[in-house]
């Protein structure tokens, strides 16, 4: 098979040119990074789990009418997605205080917020993805007012969907990050959910025990990351079949 052209390599994924125009192959690596890549490791099986989990969430979103970049899963580590122009913002939705919000505002981790709070960070690794306001976003032309209205509505719909899916399997969706892409269709453009939705970009706590089932397990050295992600996948019924022991046939 001809070698595919690599478009971009990030911390957790590699993007290759897709088989048809307007498509991209997204390859999920096992690499884990935290604290702006100051902490790094290779976690066996993480890429396979995130590929499956992102497929599961993106497919569910599209079933309730939330547009996403996901087209189809290709294999254990790769999925075909729509090529889009990524808006240079990390859109964070928070239901409970944690992480940087707890530090910034002095609110104990786990405190329920009065309502979901949406924050925006400017996507720039060299600057450590700083928090920005809608004033910055408008003034620097990263997104228009119409885009911001659409982004807020997408973020809140993703939050409602993800909160419900997680609640159904005994998991609290504390917060998450999404990225938004712009696609052009004839004379029109619209915004879609892009990148990935996985335990790498969410905070997921077991409702009963408070056990963390997300990337904080790696950030804070709380145990085995693959076990945590596998637990999320198992509860949702999306564990890859290869992880299930094959019954021995006797006749
Ligand atoms: N997040 C992410 N990528 C980032 C920054 C944050 O996926 O570059 C996610 C993170 O996993 C969490 C949420 O966004 O679910 C809020 O993260 P926070 O601002 O608290 O930052 P952190 O404490 O993780 O540095």
mmCIF file of C-alpha atoms and ligand atoms in Angstrom:
data_model
loop_
_atom_site.group_PDB
_atom_site.id
_atom_site.type_symbol
_atom_site.label_atom_id
_atom_site.label_comp_id
_atom_site.label_asym_id
_atom_site.label_seq_id
_atom_site.Cartn_x
_atom_site.Cartn_y
_atom_site.Cartn_z
ATOM 1 C CA UNK A 1 0.000 0.000 0.000
ATOM 2 C CA UNK A 2 1.260 3.476 -0.842
ATOM 3 C CA UNK A 3 2.573 5.485 2.071
ATOM 4 C CA UNK A 4 0.067 8.080 3.255
ATOM 5 C CA UNK A 5 1.006 11.697 3.581
ATOM 6 C CA UNK A 6 1.307 12.866 7.162
ATOM 7 C CA UNK A 7 -0.364 16.253 7.618
ATOM 8 C CA UNK A 8 0.261 16.866 11.299
ATOM 9 C CA UNK A 9 1.512 15.089 14.400
ATOM 10 C CA UNK A 10 0.186 16.252 17.750
ATOM 11 C CA UNK A 11 0.668 14.995 21.293
ATOM 12 C CA UNK A 12 -1.921 12.196 21.146
ATOM 13 C CA UNK A 13 -2.836 11.875 17.460
ATOM 14 C CA UNK A 14 -1.399 11.860 13.947
ATOM 15 C CA UNK A 15 -3.393 13.196 10.990
ATOM 16 C CA UNK A 16 -2.917 11.710 7.517
ATOM 17 C CA UNK A 17 -4.387 12.746 4.190
ATOM 18 C CA UNK A 18 -7.666 10.857 3.698
ATOM 19 C CA UNK A 19 -8.626 8.651 0.733
ATOM 20 C CA UNK A 20 -11.086 11.218 -0.686
ATOM 21 C CA UNK A 21 -10.877 15.004 -0.900
ATOM 22 C CA UNK A 22 -12.122 16.679 2.261
ATOM 23 C CA UNK A 23 -11.286 13.698 4.469
ATOM 24 C CA UNK A 24 -8.543 13.030 7.000
ATOM 25 C CA UNK A 25 -7.394 9.864 8.760
ATOM 26 C CA UNK A 26 -7.019 10.403 12.491
ATOM 27 C CA UNK A 27 -4.573 7.947 14.132
ATOM 28 C CA UNK A 28 -4.737 7.624 17.946
ATOM 29 C CA UNK A 29 -1.307 7.183 19.571
ATOM 30 C CA UNK A 30 -0.578 5.620 22.954
ATOM 31 C CA UNK A 31 1.347 8.717 24.035
ATOM 32 C CA UNK A 32 0.098 10.557 27.101
ATOM 33 C CA UNK A 33 1.215 14.070 27.994
ATOM 34 C CA UNK A 34 0.260 16.467 30.767
ATOM 35 C CA UNK A 35 1.224 19.896 32.062
ATOM 36 C CA UNK A 36 1.877 21.185 28.555
ATOM 37 C CA UNK A 37 3.954 18.069 27.678
ATOM 38 C CA UNK A 38 6.282 18.412 30.696
ATOM 39 C CA UNK A 39 5.111 14.934 31.801
ATOM 40 C CA UNK A 40 5.138 12.225 29.115
ATOM 41 C CA UNK A 41 4.653 8.473 28.884
ATOM 42 C CA UNK A 42 3.492 5.761 26.525
ATOM 43 C CA UNK A 43 0.387 4.009 27.845
ATOM 44 C CA UNK A 44 -0.216 0.672 26.178
ATOM 45 C CA UNK A 45 -3.715 0.511 24.657
ATOM 46 C CA UNK A 46 -4.755 4.128 25.277
ATOM 47 C CA UNK A 47 -5.019 4.927 21.561
ATOM 48 C CA UNK A 48 -7.264 1.942 20.859
ATOM 49 C CA UNK A 49 -9.601 2.890 23.706
ATOM 50 C CA UNK A 50 -9.787 6.569 22.735
ATOM 51 C CA UNK A 51 -10.466 5.689 19.088
ATOM 52 C CA UNK A 52 -13.431 3.545 20.195
ATOM 53 C CA UNK A 53 -14.709 5.964 22.813
ATOM 54 C CA UNK A 54 -14.505 8.998 20.527
ATOM 55 C CA UNK A 55 -16.370 7.007 17.853
ATOM 56 C CA UNK A 56 -19.058 6.136 20.417
ATOM 57 C CA UNK A 57 -19.588 9.725 21.613
ATOM 58 C CA UNK A 58 -19.409 11.330 18.151
ATOM 59 C CA UNK A 59 -21.858 8.772 16.710
ATOM 60 C CA UNK A 60 -24.280 9.381 19.573
ATOM 61 C CA UNK A 61 -24.017 13.135 19.097
ATOM 62 C CA UNK A 62 -24.782 12.882 15.401
ATOM 63 C CA UNK A 63 -27.807 10.679 16.246
ATOM 64 C CA UNK A 64 -29.275 13.568 18.257
ATOM 65 C CA UNK A 65 -28.495 16.063 15.496
ATOM 66 C CA UNK A 66 -25.215 17.537 16.739
ATOM 67 C CA UNK A 67 -22.909 17.766 13.707
ATOM 68 C CA UNK A 68 -19.442 16.231 14.139
ATOM 69 C CA UNK A 69 -16.402 15.541 11.963
ATOM 70 C CA UNK A 70 -16.674 11.755 12.444
ATOM 71 C CA UNK A 71 -17.311 9.679 9.294
ATOM 72 C CA UNK A 72 -16.375 6.101 10.252
ATOM 73 C CA UNK A 73 -13.866 4.053 12.176
ATOM 74 C CA UNK A 74 -11.292 2.411 9.905
ATOM 75 C CA UNK A 75 -9.484 0.070 12.291
ATOM 76 C CA UNK A 76 -8.316 -0.283 15.903
ATOM 77 C CA UNK A 77 -6.406 2.985 15.903
ATOM 78 C CA UNK A 78 -7.764 5.023 13.012
ATOM 79 C CA UNK A 79 -10.927 6.841 12.072
ATOM 80 C CA UNK A 80 -11.941 8.748 8.957
ATOM 81 C CA UNK A 81 -13.062 12.303 9.699
ATOM 82 C CA UNK A 82 -14.085 15.404 7.745
ATOM 83 C CA UNK A 83 -11.347 17.873 7.099
ATOM 84 C CA UNK A 84 -12.215 21.189 8.736
ATOM 85 C CA UNK A 85 -10.618 24.452 9.765
ATOM 86 C CA UNK A 86 -10.078 24.192 13.505
ATOM 87 C CA UNK A 87 -11.095 27.337 15.405
ATOM 88 C CA UNK A 88 -8.078 28.076 17.629
ATOM 89 C CA UNK A 89 -10.029 27.725 20.873
ATOM 90 C CA UNK A 90 -10.344 25.029 23.504
ATOM 91 C CA UNK A 91 -13.979 25.129 24.545
ATOM 92 C CA UNK A 92 -14.281 23.930 28.138
ATOM 93 C CA UNK A 93 -17.585 23.124 29.821
ATOM 94 C CA UNK A 94 -17.680 22.664 33.585
ATOM 95 C CA UNK A 95 -20.425 21.200 35.762
ATOM 96 C CA UNK A 96 -18.355 20.807 38.937
ATOM 97 C CA UNK A 97 -15.255 22.752 39.982
ATOM 98 C CA UNK A 98 -11.926 20.996 39.350
ATOM 99 C CA UNK A 99 -8.427 21.523 37.989
ATOM 100 C CA UNK A 100 -7.520 25.008 36.851
ATOM 101 C CA UNK A 101 -10.888 26.505 37.865
ATOM 102 C CA UNK A 102 -10.494 25.299 41.440
ATOM 103 C CA UNK A 103 -6.983 26.741 41.550
ATOM 104 C CA UNK A 104 -7.912 30.036 39.938
ATOM 105 C CA UNK A 105 -11.022 30.736 42.004
ATOM 106 C CA UNK A 106 -10.278 28.804 45.192
ATOM 107 C CA UNK A 107 -13.340 26.555 44.884
ATOM 108 C CA UNK A 108 -12.924 23.044 46.332
ATOM 109 C CA UNK A 109 -12.732 20.306 43.688
ATOM 110 C CA UNK A 110 -16.087 18.559 43.322
ATOM 111 C CA UNK A 111 -18.239 21.597 44.235
ATOM 112 C CA UNK A 112 -21.300 21.632 41.984
ATOM 113 C CA UNK A 113 -21.493 24.839 39.967
ATOM 114 C CA UNK A 114 -24.739 26.852 39.937
ATOM 115 C CA UNK A 115 -25.027 26.094 36.207
ATOM 116 C CA UNK A 116 -22.738 24.778 33.477
ATOM 117 C CA UNK A 117 -19.939 27.286 32.869
ATOM 118 C CA UNK A 118 -18.306 27.567 29.443
ATOM 119 C CA UNK A 119 -14.736 28.868 29.195
ATOM 120 C CA UNK A 120 -12.489 29.518 26.208
ATOM 121 C CA UNK A 121 -8.725 29.027 26.013
ATOM 122 C CA UNK A 122 -6.577 30.174 23.106
ATOM 123 C CA UNK A 123 -4.968 27.107 21.501
ATOM 124 C CA UNK A 124 -1.265 27.855 21.685
ATOM 125 C CA UNK A 125 1.077 25.342 23.322
ATOM 126 C CA UNK A 126 3.921 27.855 23.581
ATOM 127 C CA UNK A 127 1.665 30.098 25.696
ATOM 128 C CA UNK A 128 0.171 27.164 27.658
ATOM 129 C CA UNK A 129 -3.358 27.621 26.185
ATOM 130 C CA UNK A 130 -4.285 30.797 28.129
ATOM 131 C CA UNK A 131 -7.856 31.543 29.213
ATOM 132 C CA UNK A 132 -9.365 34.264 27.006
ATOM 133 C CA UNK A 133 -12.619 36.219 26.984
ATOM 134 C CA UNK A 134 -15.091 36.709 24.141
ATOM 135 C CA UNK A 135 -13.635 40.225 23.819
ATOM 136 C CA UNK A 136 -10.249 38.746 22.841
ATOM 137 C CA UNK A 137 -11.905 36.258 20.499
ATOM 138 C CA UNK A 138 -13.882 38.996 18.692
ATOM 139 C CA UNK A 139 -11.070 41.574 18.649
ATOM 140 C CA UNK A 140 -8.477 39.154 17.261
ATOM 141 C CA UNK A 141 -10.967 37.674 14.786
ATOM 142 C CA UNK A 142 -10.642 34.067 15.964
ATOM 143 C CA UNK A 143 -14.424 33.670 15.669
ATOM 144 C CA UNK A 144 -17.378 35.921 14.800
ATOM 145 C CA UNK A 145 -20.311 36.696 17.088
ATOM 146 C CA UNK A 146 -22.433 34.237 15.081
ATOM 147 C CA UNK A 147 -19.712 31.582 15.517
ATOM 148 C CA UNK A 148 -19.660 32.241 19.273
ATOM 149 C CA UNK A 149 -23.454 31.792 19.500
ATOM 150 C CA UNK A 150 -23.144 28.500 17.585
ATOM 151 C CA UNK A 151 -20.155 27.341 19.666
ATOM 152 C CA UNK A 152 -22.005 28.001 22.938
ATOM 153 C CA UNK A 153 -25.040 26.097 21.732
ATOM 154 C CA UNK A 154 -22.920 23.152 20.489
ATOM 155 C CA UNK A 155 -20.954 23.060 23.762
ATOM 156 C CA UNK A 156 -24.123 22.970 25.884
ATOM 157 C CA UNK A 157 -25.708 20.266 23.710
ATOM 158 C CA UNK A 158 -22.549 18.147 23.974
ATOM 159 C CA UNK A 159 -22.635 18.712 27.735
ATOM 160 C CA UNK A 160 -26.264 17.558 28.051
ATOM 161 C CA UNK A 161 -25.602 14.484 25.913
ATOM 162 C CA UNK A 162 -22.349 13.497 27.614
ATOM 163 C CA UNK A 163 -23.745 14.148 31.128
ATOM 164 C CA UNK A 164 -26.714 11.871 30.400
ATOM 165 C CA UNK A 165 -24.659 9.092 28.824
ATOM 166 C CA UNK A 166 -22.262 9.130 31.786
ATOM 167 C CA UNK A 167 -24.961 9.381 34.452
ATOM 168 C CA UNK A 168 -26.581 6.256 32.984
ATOM 169 C CA UNK A 169 -23.413 4.272 33.785
ATOM 170 C CA UNK A 170 -22.755 5.780 37.208
ATOM 171 C CA UNK A 171 -20.200 8.375 36.134
ATOM 172 C CA UNK A 172 -20.225 12.116 36.850
ATOM 173 C CA UNK A 173 -19.146 14.379 33.986
ATOM 174 C CA UNK A 174 -17.174 16.994 35.925
ATOM 175 C CA UNK A 175 -15.867 18.927 32.910
ATOM 176 C CA UNK A 176 -14.592 18.436 29.369
ATOM 177 C CA UNK A 177 -12.916 20.161 26.474
ATOM 178 C CA UNK A 178 -14.009 20.145 22.828
ATOM 179 C CA UNK A 179 -12.647 21.693 19.681
ATOM 180 C CA UNK A 180 -14.801 23.133 16.943
ATOM 181 C CA UNK A 181 -14.158 22.992 13.193
ATOM 182 C CA UNK A 182 -15.472 25.083 10.333
ATOM 183 C CA UNK A 183 -16.615 23.365 7.118
ATOM 184 C CA UNK A 184 -17.646 25.009 3.884
ATOM 185 C CA UNK A 185 -20.667 23.727 1.948
ATOM 186 C CA UNK A 186 -21.163 25.703 -1.260
ATOM 187 C CA UNK A 187 -21.750 29.314 -0.260
ATOM 188 C CA UNK A 188 -22.397 28.369 3.343
ATOM 189 C CA UNK A 189 -20.205 27.488 6.286
ATOM 190 C CA UNK A 190 -21.091 25.724 9.472
ATOM 191 C CA UNK A 191 -19.461 24.616 12.678
ATOM 192 C CA UNK A 192 -19.044 21.000 13.754
ATOM 193 C CA UNK A 193 -17.584 19.181 16.760
ATOM 194 C CA UNK A 194 -14.071 18.043 15.785
ATOM 195 C CA UNK A 195 -10.865 16.581 17.317
ATOM 196 C CA UNK A 196 -11.892 13.905 19.859
ATOM 197 C CA UNK A 197 -14.091 13.302 22.863
ATOM 198 C CA UNK A 198 -12.427 10.815 25.194
ATOM 199 C CA UNK A 199 -11.273 10.423 28.811
ATOM 200 C CA UNK A 200 -8.146 12.346 27.715
ATOM 201 C CA UNK A 201 -10.260 15.492 27.464
ATOM 202 C CA UNK A 202 -12.961 14.920 30.119
ATOM 203 C CA UNK A 203 -13.024 14.617 33.893
ATOM 204 C CA UNK A 204 -15.037 11.536 34.795
ATOM 205 C CA UNK A 205 -15.647 10.521 38.402
ATOM 206 C CA UNK A 206 -17.414 7.414 39.629
ATOM 207 C CA UNK A 207 -20.607 8.673 41.300
ATOM 208 C CA UNK A 208 -20.461 6.182 44.186
ATOM 209 C CA UNK A 209 -16.768 6.182 45.049
ATOM 210 C CA UNK A 210 -15.448 9.392 43.473
ATOM 211 C CA UNK A 211 -12.773 7.299 41.720
ATOM 212 C CA UNK A 212 -11.212 9.194 38.811
ATOM 213 C CA UNK A 213 -11.632 7.500 35.423
ATOM 214 C CA UNK A 214 -9.867 10.076 33.230
ATOM 215 C CA UNK A 215 -6.476 11.587 32.428
ATOM 216 C CA UNK A 216 -6.063 12.888 35.994
ATOM 217 C CA UNK A 217 -5.074 9.258 36.797
ATOM 218 C CA UNK A 218 -1.956 9.961 34.713
ATOM 219 C CA UNK A 219 -1.531 13.654 35.647
ATOM 220 C CA UNK A 220 -1.702 12.889 39.384
ATOM 221 C CA UNK A 221 -0.163 9.362 39.415
ATOM 222 C CA UNK A 222 -3.337 7.702 40.710
ATOM 223 C CA UNK A 223 -2.878 4.280 39.105
ATOM 224 C CA UNK A 224 -3.155 2.581 35.735
ATOM 225 C CA UNK A 225 -4.615 4.801 33.011
ATOM 226 C CA UNK A 226 -5.611 1.945 30.684
ATOM 227 C CA UNK A 227 -7.562 0.295 33.527
ATOM 228 C CA UNK A 228 -9.462 3.542 34.124
ATOM 229 C CA UNK A 229 -10.308 4.081 30.425
ATOM 230 C CA UNK A 230 -11.194 0.368 30.042
ATOM 231 C CA UNK A 231 -13.640 0.731 32.922
ATOM 232 C CA UNK A 232 -15.388 3.626 31.109
ATOM 233 C CA UNK A 233 -15.458 1.586 27.869
ATOM 234 C CA UNK A 234 -16.723 -1.517 29.680
ATOM 235 C CA UNK A 235 -19.586 0.357 31.353
ATOM 236 C CA UNK A 236 -20.595 1.878 28.006
ATOM 237 C CA UNK A 237 -20.324 -1.514 26.269
ATOM 238 C CA UNK A 238 -17.667 -0.340 23.812
ATOM 239 C CA UNK A 239 -14.639 -2.434 24.776
ATOM 240 C CA UNK A 240 -12.864 -3.706 21.646
ATOM 241 C CA UNK A 241 -13.773 -7.324 20.960
ATOM 242 C CA UNK A 242 -10.098 -8.348 20.898
ATOM 243 C CA UNK A 243 -9.913 -7.619 24.636
ATOM 244 C CA UNK A 244 -12.523 -10.262 25.322
ATOM 245 C CA UNK A 245 -11.026 -13.717 25.860
ATOM 246 C CA UNK A 246 -11.946 -16.101 23.028
ATOM 247 C CA UNK A 247 -13.859 -19.160 24.197
ATOM 248 C CA UNK A 248 -12.001 -22.390 23.428
ATOM 249 C CA UNK A 249 -13.929 -24.619 21.040
ATOM 250 C CA UNK A 250 -14.055 -28.252 22.109
ATOM 251 C CA UNK A 251 -15.753 -30.915 20.024
HETATM 252 N N1 LIG B 1 -8.438 19.858 28.862
HETATM 253 C C1 LIG B 1 -7.955 19.248 27.732
HETATM 254 N N2 LIG B 1 -6.864 19.769 27.094
HETATM 255 C C2 LIG B 1 -6.238 20.876 27.547
HETATM 256 C C3 LIG B 1 -6.728 21.500 28.716
HETATM 257 C C4 LIG B 1 -7.819 20.955 29.361
HETATM 258 O O1 LIG B 1 -8.508 18.255 27.265
HETATM 259 O O2 LIG B 1 -5.259 21.314 26.909
HETATM 260 C C5 LIG B 1 -9.606 19.287 29.555
HETATM 261 C C6 LIG B 1 -9.222 18.607 30.861
HETATM 262 O O3 LIG B 1 -8.996 17.232 30.667
HETATM 263 C C7 LIG B 1 -10.449 18.838 31.713
HETATM 264 C C8 LIG B 1 -11.023 20.157 31.194
HETATM 265 O O4 LIG B 1 -10.493 20.336 29.906
HETATM 266 O O5 LIG B 1 -11.411 17.820 31.480
HETATM 267 C C9 LIG B 1 -10.685 21.343 32.080
HETATM 268 O O6 LIG B 1 -9.298 21.389 32.281
HETATM 269 P P1 LIG B 1 -8.608 22.453 33.261
HETATM 270 O O7 LIG B 1 -8.788 23.820 32.697
HETATM 271 O O8 LIG B 1 -9.107 22.236 34.639
HETATM 272 O O9 LIG B 1 -7.078 22.185 33.107
HETATM 273 P P2 LIG B 1 -6.111 21.190 33.866
HETATM 274 O O10 LIG B 1 -6.412 21.286 35.318
HETATM 275 O O11 LIG B 1 -6.425 19.859 33.261
HETATM 276 O O12 LIG B 1 -4.773 21.722 33.479
#
